[in-house]
PDB file of C-alpha atoms and ligand atoms in Angstrom:
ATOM      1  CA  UNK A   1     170.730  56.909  65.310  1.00 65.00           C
ATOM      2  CA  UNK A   2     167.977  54.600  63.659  1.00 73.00           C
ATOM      3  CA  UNK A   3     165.984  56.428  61.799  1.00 78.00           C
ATOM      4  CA  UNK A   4     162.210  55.972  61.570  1.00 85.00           C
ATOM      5  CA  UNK A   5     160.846  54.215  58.337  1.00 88.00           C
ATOM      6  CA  UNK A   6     157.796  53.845  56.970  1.00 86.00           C
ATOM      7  CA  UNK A   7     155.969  51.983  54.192  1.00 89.00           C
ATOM      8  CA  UNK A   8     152.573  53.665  52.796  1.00 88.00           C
ATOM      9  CA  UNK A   9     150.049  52.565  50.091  1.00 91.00           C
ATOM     10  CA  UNK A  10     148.688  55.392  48.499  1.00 91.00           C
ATOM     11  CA  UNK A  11     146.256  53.977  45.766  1.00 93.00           C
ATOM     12  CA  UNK A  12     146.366  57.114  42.197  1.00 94.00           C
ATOM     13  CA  UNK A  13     142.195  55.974  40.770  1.00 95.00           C
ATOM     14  CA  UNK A  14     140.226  57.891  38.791  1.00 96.00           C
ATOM     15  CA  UNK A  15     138.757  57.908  35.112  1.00 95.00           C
ATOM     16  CA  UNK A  16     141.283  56.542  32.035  1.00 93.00           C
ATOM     17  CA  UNK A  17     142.897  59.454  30.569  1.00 94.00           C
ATOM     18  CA  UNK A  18     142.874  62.012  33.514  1.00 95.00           C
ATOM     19  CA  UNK A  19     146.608  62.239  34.212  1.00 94.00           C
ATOM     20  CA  UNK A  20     147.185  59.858  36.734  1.00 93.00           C
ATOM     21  CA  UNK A  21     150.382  57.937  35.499  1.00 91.00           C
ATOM     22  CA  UNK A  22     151.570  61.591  34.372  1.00 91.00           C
ATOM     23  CA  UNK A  23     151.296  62.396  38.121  1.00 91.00           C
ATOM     24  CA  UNK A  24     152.560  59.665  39.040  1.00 90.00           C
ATOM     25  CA  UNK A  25     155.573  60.332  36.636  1.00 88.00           C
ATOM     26  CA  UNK A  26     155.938  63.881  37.255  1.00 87.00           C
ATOM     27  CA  UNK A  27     156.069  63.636  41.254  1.00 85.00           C
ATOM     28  CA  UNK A  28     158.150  60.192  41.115  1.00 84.00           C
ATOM     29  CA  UNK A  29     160.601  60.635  38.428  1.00 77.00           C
ATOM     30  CA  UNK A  30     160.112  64.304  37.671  1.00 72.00           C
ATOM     31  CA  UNK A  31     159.008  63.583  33.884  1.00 73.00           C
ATOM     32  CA  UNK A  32     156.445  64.439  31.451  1.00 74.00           C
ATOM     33  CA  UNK A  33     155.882  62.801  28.093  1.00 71.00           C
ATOM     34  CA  UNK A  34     152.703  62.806  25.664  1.00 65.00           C
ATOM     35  CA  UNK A  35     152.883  59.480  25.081  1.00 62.00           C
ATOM     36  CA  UNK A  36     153.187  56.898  27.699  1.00 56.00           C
ATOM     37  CA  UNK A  37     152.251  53.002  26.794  1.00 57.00           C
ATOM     38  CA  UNK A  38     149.026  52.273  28.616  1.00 56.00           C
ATOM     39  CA  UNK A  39     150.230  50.329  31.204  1.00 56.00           C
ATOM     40  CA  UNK A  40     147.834  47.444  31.805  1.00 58.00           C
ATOM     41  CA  UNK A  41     147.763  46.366  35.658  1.00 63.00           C
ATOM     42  CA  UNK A  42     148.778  47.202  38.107  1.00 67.00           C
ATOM     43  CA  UNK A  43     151.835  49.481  38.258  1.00 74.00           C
ATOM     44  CA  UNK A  44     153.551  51.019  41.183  1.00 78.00           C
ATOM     45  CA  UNK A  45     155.916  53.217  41.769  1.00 87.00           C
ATOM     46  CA  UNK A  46     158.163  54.575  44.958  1.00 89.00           C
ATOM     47  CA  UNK A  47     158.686  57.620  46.373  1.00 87.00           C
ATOM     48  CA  UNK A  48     160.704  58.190  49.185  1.00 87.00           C
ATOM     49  CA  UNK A  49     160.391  61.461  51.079  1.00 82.00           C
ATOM     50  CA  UNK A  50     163.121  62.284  54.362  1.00 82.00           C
ATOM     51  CA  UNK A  51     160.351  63.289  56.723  1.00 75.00           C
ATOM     52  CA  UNK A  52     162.326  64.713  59.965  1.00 76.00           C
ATOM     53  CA  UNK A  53     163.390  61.596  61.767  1.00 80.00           C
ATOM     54  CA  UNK A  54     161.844  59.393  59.681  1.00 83.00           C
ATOM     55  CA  UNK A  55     161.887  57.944  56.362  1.00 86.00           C
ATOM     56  CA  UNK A  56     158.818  57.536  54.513  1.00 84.00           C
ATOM     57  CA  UNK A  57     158.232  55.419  51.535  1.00 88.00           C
ATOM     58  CA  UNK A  58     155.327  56.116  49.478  1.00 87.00           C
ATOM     59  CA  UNK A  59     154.174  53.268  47.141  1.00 91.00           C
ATOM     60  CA  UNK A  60     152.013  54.892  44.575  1.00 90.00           C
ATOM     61  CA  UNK A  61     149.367  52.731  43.090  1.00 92.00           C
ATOM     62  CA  UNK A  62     148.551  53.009  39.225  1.00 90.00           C
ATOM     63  CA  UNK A  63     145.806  51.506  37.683  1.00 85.00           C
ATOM     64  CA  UNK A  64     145.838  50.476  34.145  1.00 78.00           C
ATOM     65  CA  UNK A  65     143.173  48.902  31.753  1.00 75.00           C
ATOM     66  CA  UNK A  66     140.779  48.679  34.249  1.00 80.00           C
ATOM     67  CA  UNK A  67     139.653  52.084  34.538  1.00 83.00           C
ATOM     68  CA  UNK A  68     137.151  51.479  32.160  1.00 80.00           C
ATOM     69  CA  UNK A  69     135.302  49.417  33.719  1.00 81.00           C
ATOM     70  CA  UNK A  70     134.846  51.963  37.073  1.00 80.00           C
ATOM     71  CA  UNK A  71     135.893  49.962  39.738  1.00 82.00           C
ATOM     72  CA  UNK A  72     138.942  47.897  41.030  1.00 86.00           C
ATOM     73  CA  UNK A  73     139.180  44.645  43.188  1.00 86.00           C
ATOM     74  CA  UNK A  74     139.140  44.566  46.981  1.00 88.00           C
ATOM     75  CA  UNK A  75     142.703  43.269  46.670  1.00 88.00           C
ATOM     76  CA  UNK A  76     143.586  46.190  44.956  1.00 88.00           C
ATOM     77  CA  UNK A  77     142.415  48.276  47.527  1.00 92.00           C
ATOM     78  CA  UNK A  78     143.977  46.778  50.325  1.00 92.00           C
ATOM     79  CA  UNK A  79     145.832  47.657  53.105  1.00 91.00           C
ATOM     80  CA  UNK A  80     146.154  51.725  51.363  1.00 92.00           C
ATOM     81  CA  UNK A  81     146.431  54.005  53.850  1.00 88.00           C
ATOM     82  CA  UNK A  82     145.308  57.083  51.502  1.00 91.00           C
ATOM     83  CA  UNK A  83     144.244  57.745  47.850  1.00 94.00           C
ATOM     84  CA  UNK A  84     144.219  60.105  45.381  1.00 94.00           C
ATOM     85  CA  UNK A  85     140.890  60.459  43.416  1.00 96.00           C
ATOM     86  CA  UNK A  86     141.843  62.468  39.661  1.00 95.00           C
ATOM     87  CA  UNK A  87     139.599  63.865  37.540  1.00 95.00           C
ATOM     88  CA  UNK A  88     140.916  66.012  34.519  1.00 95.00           C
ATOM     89  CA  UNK A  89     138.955  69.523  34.861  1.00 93.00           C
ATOM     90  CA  UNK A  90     138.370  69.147  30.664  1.00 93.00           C
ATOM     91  CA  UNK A  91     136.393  66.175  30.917  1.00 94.00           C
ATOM     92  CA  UNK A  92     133.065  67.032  33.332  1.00 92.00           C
ATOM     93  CA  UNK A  93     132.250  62.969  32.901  1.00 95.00           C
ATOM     94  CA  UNK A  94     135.668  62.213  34.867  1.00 95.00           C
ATOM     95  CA  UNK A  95     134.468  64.656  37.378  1.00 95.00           C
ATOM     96  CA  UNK A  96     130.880  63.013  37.738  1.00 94.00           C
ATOM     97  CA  UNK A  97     132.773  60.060  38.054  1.00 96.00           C
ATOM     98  CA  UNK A  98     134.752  60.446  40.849  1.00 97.00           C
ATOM     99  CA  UNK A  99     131.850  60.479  43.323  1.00 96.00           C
ATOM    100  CA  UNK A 100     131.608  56.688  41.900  1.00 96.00           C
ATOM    101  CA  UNK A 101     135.127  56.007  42.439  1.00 97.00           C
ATOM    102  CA  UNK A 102     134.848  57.441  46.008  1.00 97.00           C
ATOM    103  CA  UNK A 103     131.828  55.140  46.611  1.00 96.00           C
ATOM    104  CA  UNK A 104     133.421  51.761  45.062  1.00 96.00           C
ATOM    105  CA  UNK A 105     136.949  52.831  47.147  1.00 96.00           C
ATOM    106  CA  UNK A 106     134.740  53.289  50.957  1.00 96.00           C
ATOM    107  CA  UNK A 107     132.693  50.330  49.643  1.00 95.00           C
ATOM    108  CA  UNK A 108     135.624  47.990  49.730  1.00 94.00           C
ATOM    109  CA  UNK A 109     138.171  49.261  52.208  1.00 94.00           C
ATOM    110  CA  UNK A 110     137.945  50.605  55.666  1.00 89.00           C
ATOM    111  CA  UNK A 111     140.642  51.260  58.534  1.00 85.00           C
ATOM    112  CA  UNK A 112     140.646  49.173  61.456  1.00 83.00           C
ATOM    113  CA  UNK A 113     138.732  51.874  63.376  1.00 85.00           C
ATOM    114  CA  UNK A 114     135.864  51.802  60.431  1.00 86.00           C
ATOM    115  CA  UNK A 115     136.528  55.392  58.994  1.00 88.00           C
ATOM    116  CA  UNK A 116     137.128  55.559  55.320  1.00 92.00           C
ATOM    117  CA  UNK A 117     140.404  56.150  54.063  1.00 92.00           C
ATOM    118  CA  UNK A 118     141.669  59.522  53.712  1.00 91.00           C
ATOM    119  CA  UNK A 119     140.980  60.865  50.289  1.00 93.00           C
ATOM    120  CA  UNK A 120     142.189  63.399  47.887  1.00 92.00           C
ATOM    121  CA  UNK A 121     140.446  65.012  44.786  1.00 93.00           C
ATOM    122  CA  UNK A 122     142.755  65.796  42.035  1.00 93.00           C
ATOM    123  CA  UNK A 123     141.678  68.339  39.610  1.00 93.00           C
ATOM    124  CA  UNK A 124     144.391  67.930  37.239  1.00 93.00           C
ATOM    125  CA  UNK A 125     145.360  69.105  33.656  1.00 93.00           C
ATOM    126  CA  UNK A 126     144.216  73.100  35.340  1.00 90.00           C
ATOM    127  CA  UNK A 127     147.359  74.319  32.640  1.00 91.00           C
ATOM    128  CA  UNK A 128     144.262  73.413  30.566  1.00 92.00           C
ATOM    129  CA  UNK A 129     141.381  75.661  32.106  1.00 84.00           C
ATOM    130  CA  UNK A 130     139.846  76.498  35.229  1.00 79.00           C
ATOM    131  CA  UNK A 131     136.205  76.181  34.490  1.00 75.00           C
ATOM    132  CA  UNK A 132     135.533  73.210  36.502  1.00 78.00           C
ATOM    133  CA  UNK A 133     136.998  74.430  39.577  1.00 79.00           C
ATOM    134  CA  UNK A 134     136.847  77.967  39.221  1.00 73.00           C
ATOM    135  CA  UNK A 135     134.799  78.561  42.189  1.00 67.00           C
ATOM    136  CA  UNK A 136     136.792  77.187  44.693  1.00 65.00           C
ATOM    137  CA  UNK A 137     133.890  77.647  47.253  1.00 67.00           C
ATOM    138  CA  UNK A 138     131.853  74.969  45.579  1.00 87.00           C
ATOM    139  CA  UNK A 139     134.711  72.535  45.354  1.00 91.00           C
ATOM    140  CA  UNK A 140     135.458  72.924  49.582  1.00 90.00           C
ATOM    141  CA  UNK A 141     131.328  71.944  49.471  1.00 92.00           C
ATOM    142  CA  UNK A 142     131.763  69.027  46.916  1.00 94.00           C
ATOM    143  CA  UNK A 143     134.987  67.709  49.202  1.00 94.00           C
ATOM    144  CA  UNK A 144     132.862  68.163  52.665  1.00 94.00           C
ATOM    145  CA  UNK A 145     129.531  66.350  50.979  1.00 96.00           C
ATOM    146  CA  UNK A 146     131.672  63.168  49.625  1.00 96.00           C
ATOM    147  CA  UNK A 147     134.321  63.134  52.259  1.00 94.00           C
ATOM    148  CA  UNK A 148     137.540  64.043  50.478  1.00 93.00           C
ATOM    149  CA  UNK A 149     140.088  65.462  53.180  1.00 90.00           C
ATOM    150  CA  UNK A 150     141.061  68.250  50.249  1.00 88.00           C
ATOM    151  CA  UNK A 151     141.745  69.097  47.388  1.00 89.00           C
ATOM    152  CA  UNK A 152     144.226  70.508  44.502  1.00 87.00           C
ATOM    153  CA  UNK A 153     144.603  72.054  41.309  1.00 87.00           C
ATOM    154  CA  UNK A 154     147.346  69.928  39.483  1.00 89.00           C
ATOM    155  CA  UNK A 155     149.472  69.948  36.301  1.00 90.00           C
ATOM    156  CA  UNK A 156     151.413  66.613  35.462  1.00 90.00           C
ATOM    157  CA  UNK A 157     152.212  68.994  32.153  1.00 90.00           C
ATOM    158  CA  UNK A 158     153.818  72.063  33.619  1.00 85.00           C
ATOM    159  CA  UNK A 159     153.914  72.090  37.518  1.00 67.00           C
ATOM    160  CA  UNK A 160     156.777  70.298  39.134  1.00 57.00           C
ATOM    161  CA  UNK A 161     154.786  68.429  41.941  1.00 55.00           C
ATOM    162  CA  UNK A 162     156.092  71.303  44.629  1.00 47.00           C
ATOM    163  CA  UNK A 163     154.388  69.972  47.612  1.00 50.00           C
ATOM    164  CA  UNK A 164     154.761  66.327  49.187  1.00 46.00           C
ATOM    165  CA  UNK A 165     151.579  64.624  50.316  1.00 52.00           C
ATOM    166  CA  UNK A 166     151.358  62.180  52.281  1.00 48.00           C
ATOM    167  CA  UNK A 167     148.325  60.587  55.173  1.00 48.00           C
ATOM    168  CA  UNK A 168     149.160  59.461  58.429  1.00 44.00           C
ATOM    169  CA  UNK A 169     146.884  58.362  61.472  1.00 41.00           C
ATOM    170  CA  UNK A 170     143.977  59.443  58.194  1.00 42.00           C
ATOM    171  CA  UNK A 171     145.364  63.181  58.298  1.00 46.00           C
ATOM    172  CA  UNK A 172     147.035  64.818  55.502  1.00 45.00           C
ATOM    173  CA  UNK A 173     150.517  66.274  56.230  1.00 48.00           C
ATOM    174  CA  UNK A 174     152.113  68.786  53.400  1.00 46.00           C
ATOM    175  CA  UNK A 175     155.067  69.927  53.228  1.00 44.00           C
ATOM    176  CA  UNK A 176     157.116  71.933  50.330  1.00 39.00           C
ATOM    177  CA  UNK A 177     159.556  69.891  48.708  1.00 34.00           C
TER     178      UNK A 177
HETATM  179  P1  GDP B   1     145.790  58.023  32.913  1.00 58.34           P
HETATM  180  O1  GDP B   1     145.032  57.153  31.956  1.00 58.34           O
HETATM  181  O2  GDP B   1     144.879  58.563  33.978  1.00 58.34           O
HETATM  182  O3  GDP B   1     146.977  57.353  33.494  1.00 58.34           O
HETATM  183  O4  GDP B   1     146.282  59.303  32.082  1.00 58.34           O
HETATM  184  P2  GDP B   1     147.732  59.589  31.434  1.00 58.34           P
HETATM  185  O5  GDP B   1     148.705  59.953  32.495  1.00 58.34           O
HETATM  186  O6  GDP B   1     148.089  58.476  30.530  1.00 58.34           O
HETATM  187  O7  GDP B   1     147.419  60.916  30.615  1.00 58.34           O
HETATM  188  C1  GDP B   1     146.465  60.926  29.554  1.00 58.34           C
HETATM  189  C2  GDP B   1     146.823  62.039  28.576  1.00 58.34           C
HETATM  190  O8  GDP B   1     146.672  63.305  29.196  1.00 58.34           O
HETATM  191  C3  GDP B   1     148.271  61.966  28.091  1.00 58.34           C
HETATM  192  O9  GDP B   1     148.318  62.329  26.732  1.00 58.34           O
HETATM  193  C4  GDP B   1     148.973  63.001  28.950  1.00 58.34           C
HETATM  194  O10 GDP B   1     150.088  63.549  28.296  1.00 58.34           O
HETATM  195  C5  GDP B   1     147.875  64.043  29.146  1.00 58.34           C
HETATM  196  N1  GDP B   1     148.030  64.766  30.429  1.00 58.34           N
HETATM  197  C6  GDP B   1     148.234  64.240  31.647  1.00 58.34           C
HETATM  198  N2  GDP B   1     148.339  65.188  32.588  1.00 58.34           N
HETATM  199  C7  GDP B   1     148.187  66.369  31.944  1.00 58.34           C
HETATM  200  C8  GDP B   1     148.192  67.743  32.379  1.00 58.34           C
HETATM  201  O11 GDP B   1     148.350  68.080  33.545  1.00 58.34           O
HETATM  202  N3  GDP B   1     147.979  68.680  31.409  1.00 58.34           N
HETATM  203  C9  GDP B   1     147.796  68.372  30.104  1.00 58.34           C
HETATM  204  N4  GDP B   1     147.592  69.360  29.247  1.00 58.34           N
HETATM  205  N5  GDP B   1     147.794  67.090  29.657  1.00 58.34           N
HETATM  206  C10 GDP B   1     147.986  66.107  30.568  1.00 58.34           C
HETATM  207 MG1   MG B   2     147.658  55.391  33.232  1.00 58.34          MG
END
């Protein structure tokens, strides 16, 4: 039998610092470390999931260096098929940034049918406080105002990564690992 296989760009943005190569990390090579070189470029990494009768490959886009400067390249962008927006729920700048992040990512990259990527907000480092997201009400509101698909409390730190993500036809499947 010939299974099914898939290749999918999934672009990891957000503010420097938030945790997004230690997501990355943890749900890739099932790491953690304090310390991690600042990667400058562009850095990928692959994870690939045995999704019923398929295989899926999920190329996970890390951005390095750039970050500071709030926005990435069209190239960058191109061709994902979903992205995870991070903010780290210590820092309320990284999470007034992510509406800019969402703005520069539908700015620069549309599907073929002209919808905007599916998104997902990251509210990582929550071993670290909940005061940010606390009221999860608010956070369903912020997701339906700026068009994230979801979102989840995440720990690069001291969660294993239980559940696997990944978009298809701009839906988010999940599924525990
Ligand atoms: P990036 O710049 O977005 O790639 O962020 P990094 O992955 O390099 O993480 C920045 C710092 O935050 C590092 O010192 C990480 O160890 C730390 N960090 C990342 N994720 C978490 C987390 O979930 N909890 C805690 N407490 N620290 C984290
Ligand atoms: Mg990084």
């Amino acid at each position: 039998i010939l299974r099914k296989e898939h290749l999918y760009k999934v672009l990891v943005i957000g503010d420097l610092g938030v945790g997004k190569t230690s997501i990355i990390r943890r749900y890739v090579h099932q790491t953690y470390s304090t310390n991690y070189r600042a990667t400058i470029g562009v850095d990928f990494a692959l994870k690939v999931l045995n999704w019923d009768s398929a295989t899926v490959r999920l190329q996970l886009w890390d951005i390095a260096g750039q970050e500071r400067f709030g926005n990435m390249t069209r190239v960058y962008y191109r061709e994902a098929m979903g992205a995870f927006i991070v903010f780290d729920v210590t820092r309320s700048t990284s999470f007034e940034a992510v509406i800019k992040w969402k703005e520069d990512l539908d700015s620069k990259l549309m599907l073929t049918n002209g919808q905007s990527i599916a998104t997902v907000l990251l509210a990582n480092k929550c071993d670290q406080g909940r005061e940010l997201t606390n009221n999860g009400i608010k956070m369903d509101q912020f997701c339906k105002d700026h068009g994230f698909i979801g979102w989840f409390e995440t720990s690069a730190k001291v969660r294993p990564v239980a559940k696997v993500f990944f978009f298809a036809n701009n839906s988010l499947y999940n599924k525990s690992n």
